[in-house]
Short mmCIF file of C-alpha atoms in Angstrom, two decimals:
data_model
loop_
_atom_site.label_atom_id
_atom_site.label_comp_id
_atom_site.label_asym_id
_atom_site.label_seq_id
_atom_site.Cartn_x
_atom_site.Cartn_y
_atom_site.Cartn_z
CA UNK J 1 53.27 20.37 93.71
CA UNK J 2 53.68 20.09 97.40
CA UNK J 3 56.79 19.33 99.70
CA UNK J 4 55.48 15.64 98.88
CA UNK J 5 55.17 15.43 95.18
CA UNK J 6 56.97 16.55 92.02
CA UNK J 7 60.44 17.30 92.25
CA UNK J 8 62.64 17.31 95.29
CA UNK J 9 65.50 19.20 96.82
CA UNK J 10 67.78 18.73 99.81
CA UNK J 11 65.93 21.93 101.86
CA UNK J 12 62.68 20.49 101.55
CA UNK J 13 60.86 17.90 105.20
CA UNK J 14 60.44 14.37 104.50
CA UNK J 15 61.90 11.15 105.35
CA UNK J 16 65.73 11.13 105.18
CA UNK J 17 67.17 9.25 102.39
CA UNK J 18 71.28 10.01 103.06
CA UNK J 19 73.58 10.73 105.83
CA UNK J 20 71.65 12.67 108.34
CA UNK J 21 74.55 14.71 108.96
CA UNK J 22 74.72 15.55 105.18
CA UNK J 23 74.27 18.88 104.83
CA UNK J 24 73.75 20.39 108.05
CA UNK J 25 74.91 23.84 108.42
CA UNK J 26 74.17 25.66 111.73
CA UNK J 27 72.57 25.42 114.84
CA UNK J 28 69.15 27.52 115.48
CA UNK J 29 67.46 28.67 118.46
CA UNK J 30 63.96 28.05 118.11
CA UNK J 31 61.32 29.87 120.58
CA UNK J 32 58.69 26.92 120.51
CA UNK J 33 56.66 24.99 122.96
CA UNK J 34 58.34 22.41 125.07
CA UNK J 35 55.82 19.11 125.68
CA UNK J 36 57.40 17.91 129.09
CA UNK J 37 54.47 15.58 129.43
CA UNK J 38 51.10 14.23 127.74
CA UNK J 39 48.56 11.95 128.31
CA UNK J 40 45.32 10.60 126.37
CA UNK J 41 42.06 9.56 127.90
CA UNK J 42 39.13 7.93 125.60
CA UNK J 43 35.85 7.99 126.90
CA UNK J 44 32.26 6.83 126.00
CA UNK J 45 29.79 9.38 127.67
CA UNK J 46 26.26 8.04 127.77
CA UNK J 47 22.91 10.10 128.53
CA UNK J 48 24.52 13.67 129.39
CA UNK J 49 22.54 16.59 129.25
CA UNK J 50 23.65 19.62 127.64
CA UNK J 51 21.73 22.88 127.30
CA UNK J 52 22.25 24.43 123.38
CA UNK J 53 22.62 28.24 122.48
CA UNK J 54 23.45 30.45 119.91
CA UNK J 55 20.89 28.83 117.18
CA UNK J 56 21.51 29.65 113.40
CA UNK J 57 18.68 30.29 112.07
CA UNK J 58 17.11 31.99 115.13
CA UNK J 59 14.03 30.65 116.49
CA UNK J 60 13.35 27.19 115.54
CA UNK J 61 10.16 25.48 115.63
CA UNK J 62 10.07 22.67 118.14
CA UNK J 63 10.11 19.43 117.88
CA UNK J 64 13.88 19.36 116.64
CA UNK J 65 15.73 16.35 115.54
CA UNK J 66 19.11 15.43 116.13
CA UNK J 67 20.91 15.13 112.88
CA UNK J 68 25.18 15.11 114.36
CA UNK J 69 27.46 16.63 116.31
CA UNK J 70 31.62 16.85 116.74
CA UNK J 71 33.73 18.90 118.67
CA UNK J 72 34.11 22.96 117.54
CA UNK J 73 35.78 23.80 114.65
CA UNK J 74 35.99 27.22 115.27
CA UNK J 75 36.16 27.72 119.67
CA UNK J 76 38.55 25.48 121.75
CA UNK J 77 38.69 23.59 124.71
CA UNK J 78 39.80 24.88 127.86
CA UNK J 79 41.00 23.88 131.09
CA UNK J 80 39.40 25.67 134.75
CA UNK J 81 39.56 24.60 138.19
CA UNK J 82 43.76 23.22 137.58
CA UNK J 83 45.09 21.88 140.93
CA UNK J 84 49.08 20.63 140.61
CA UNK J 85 49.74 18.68 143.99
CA UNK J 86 53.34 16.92 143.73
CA UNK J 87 53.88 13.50 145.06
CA UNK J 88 56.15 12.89 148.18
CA UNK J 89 57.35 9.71 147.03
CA UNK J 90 57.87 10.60 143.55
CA UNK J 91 60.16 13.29 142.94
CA UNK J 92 59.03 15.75 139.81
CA UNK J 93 55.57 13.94 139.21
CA UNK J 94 52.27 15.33 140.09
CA UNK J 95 48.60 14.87 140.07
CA UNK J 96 46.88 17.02 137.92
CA UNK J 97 43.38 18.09 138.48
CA UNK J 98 41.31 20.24 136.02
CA UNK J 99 38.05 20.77 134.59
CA UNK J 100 37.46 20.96 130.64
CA UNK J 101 35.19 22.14 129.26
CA UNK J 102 35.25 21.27 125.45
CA UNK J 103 32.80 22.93 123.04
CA UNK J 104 30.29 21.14 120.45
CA UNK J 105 28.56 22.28 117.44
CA UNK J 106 25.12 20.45 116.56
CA UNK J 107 23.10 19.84 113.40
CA UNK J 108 19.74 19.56 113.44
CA UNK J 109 16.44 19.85 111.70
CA UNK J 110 13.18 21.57 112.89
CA UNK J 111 9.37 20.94 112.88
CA UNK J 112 9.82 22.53 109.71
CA UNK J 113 12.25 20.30 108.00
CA UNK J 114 14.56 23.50 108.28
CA UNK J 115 18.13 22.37 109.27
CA UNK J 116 20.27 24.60 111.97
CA UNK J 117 22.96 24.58 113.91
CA UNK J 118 23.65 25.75 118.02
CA UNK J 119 26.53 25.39 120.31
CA UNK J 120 27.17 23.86 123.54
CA UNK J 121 29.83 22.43 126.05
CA UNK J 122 30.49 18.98 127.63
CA UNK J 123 32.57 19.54 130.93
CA UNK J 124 34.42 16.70 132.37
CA UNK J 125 36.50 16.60 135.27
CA UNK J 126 39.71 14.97 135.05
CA UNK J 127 42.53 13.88 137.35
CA UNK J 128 45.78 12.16 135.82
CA UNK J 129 49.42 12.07 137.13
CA UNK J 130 52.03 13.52 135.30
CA UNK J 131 55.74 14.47 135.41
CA UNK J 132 55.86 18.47 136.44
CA UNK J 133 59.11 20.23 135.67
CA UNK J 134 60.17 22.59 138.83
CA UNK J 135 59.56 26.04 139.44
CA UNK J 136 61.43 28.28 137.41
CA UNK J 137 61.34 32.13 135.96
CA UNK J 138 59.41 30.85 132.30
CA UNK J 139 56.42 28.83 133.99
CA UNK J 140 54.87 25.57 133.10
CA UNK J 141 51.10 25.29 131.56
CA UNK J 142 48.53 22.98 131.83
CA UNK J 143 47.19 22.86 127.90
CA UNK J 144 44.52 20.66 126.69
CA UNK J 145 43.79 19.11 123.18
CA UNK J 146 40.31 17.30 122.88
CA UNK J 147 38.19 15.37 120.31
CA UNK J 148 34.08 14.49 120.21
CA UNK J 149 32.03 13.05 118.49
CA UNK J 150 28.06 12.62 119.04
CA UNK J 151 26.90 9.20 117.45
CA UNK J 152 23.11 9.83 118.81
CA UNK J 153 21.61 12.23 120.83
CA UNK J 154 18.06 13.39 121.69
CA UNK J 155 16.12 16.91 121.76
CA UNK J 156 14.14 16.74 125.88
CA UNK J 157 13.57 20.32 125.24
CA UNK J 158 13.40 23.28 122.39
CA UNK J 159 17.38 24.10 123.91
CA UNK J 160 18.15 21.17 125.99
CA UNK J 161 19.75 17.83 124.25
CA UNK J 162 20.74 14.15 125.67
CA UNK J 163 23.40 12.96 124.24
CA UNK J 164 26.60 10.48 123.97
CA UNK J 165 29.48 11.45 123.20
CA UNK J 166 32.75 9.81 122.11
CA UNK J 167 36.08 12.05 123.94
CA UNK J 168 39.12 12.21 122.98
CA UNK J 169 41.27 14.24 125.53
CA UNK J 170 44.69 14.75 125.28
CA UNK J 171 46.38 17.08 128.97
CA UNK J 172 49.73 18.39 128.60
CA UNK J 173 52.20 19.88 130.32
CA UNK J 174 53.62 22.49 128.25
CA UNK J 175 56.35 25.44 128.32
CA UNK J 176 56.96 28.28 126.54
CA UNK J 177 61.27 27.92 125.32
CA UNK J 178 64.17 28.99 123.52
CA UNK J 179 65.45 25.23 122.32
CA UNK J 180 68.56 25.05 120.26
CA UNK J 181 68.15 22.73 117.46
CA UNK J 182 70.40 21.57 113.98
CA UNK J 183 69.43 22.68 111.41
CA UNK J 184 69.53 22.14 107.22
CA UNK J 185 68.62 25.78 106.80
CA UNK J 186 65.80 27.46 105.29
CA UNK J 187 62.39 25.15 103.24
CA UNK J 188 62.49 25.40 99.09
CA UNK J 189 59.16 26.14 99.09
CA UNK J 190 57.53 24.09 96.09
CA UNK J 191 54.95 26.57 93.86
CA UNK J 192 51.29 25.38 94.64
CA UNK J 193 49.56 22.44 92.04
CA UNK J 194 45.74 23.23 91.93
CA UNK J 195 43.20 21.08 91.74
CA UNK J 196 41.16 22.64 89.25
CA UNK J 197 42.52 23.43 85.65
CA UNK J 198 44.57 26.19 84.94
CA UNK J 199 43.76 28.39 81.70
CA UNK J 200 47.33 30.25 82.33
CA UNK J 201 49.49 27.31 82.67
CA UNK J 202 50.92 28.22 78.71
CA UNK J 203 51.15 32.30 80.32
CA UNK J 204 52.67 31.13 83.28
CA UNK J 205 55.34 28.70 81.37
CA UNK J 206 56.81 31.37 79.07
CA UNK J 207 60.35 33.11 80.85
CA UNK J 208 60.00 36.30 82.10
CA UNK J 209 62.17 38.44 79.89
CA UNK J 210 62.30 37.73 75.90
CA UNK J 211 65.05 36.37 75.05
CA UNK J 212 68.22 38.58 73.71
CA UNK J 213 70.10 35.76 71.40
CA UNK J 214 68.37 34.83 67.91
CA UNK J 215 66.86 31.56 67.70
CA UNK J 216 69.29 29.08 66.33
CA UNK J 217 68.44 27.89 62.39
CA UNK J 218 68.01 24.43 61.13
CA UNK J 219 70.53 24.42 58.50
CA UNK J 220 68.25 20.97 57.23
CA UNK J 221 65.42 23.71 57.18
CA UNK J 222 66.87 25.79 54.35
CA UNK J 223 65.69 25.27 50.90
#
């Protein structure tokens, strides 16, 4: 099961089927991130060059061949270079200036038919305008969330790789905060249902402790 599936209880997220207000029982102070603002740019990057490291297996016999290529799964993007200049004639918005610099892995294959992977980093410079809460003792952050994907590229060297890229960058304006929030208490948390077949599932079913009564008898059972 899952907090979508099987059976379900009153402490468990979903859509809200009742009174909202039904049973809420305290308020909760939360230490979370606060989004104050967010914006999303899309862009189609054509013929940029990037130069590839960290090849897996080592060595790889040239000529390679692009195979794909997405944004890291495993190192994330990061902002350099931020510049917050606030507007005169608007009061608690800002332009935003940064530089990201948002990692890539790459599949490829070598002379050898071998296939291998390396690492780069498309950097884009970016300026948006965004509200920007005031100063205060728990500072704002400028935190980025970003998305590629590499329909076609081409090896011009045994590191170096032309590319386009499809970007998905999303720049926020985050603090760190103590929000106080209602809440329905604590998640019933549902046991897992796995995917594969489970040999225990009769081991699993039977109660913990034997049982201490004597099973009932069938009077219609007595010959």
């Amino acid at each position: 099961m899952s907090f979508f599936s099987g059976i379900r209880t009153e402490n468990m997220p979903g859509p809200i089927t009742s009174n909202p207000m039904r049973c809420l029982c305290e308020k909760v102070c939360l230490q979370t991130k606060k989004v104050f603002d967010a914006c999303l740019k899309r862009e189609h990057l054509e013929d940029v060059t990037v130069t590839l490291s960290n090849f897996t297996p080592a060595n790889p016999v040239a000529p390679l061949t692009f195979v794909s290529g997405q944004s890291s799964t495993t190192e994330e993007v990061t902002f350099t270079n931020v510049t917050v200049t606030r507007l005169n004639d608007r009061p608690n918005f800002a332009r935003v200036s940064v530089t990201a610099q948002i990692p890539i892995d790459v599949v490829y294959t070598d002379a050898n038919n071998v296939e291998g992977t390396a690492t780069g980093y498309i950097t884009l410079d970016e300026s948006v305008i965004l509200f920007v809460p005031q100063a205060s003792m728990v500072p704002y952050r400028i935190e980025p969330v970003a998305s590629v994907v590499l329909p076609q590229a081409t090896f011009s060297s045994a590191t170096d790789i032309i590319l386009d890229a499809c970007v998905m960058l999303i720049i926020k304006v985050v603090a760190e905060v103590e929000i106080l929030v209602p809440s329905y208490g604590y998640c019933n948390i549902p046991p897992c249902q796995e995917a594969t077949q489970d040999i225990c599932a009769g081991f699993f079913e039977l109660p913990l402790y034997p049982s201490s009564q004597p099973t009932p008898i069938n009077p219609n059972s007595v010959q």
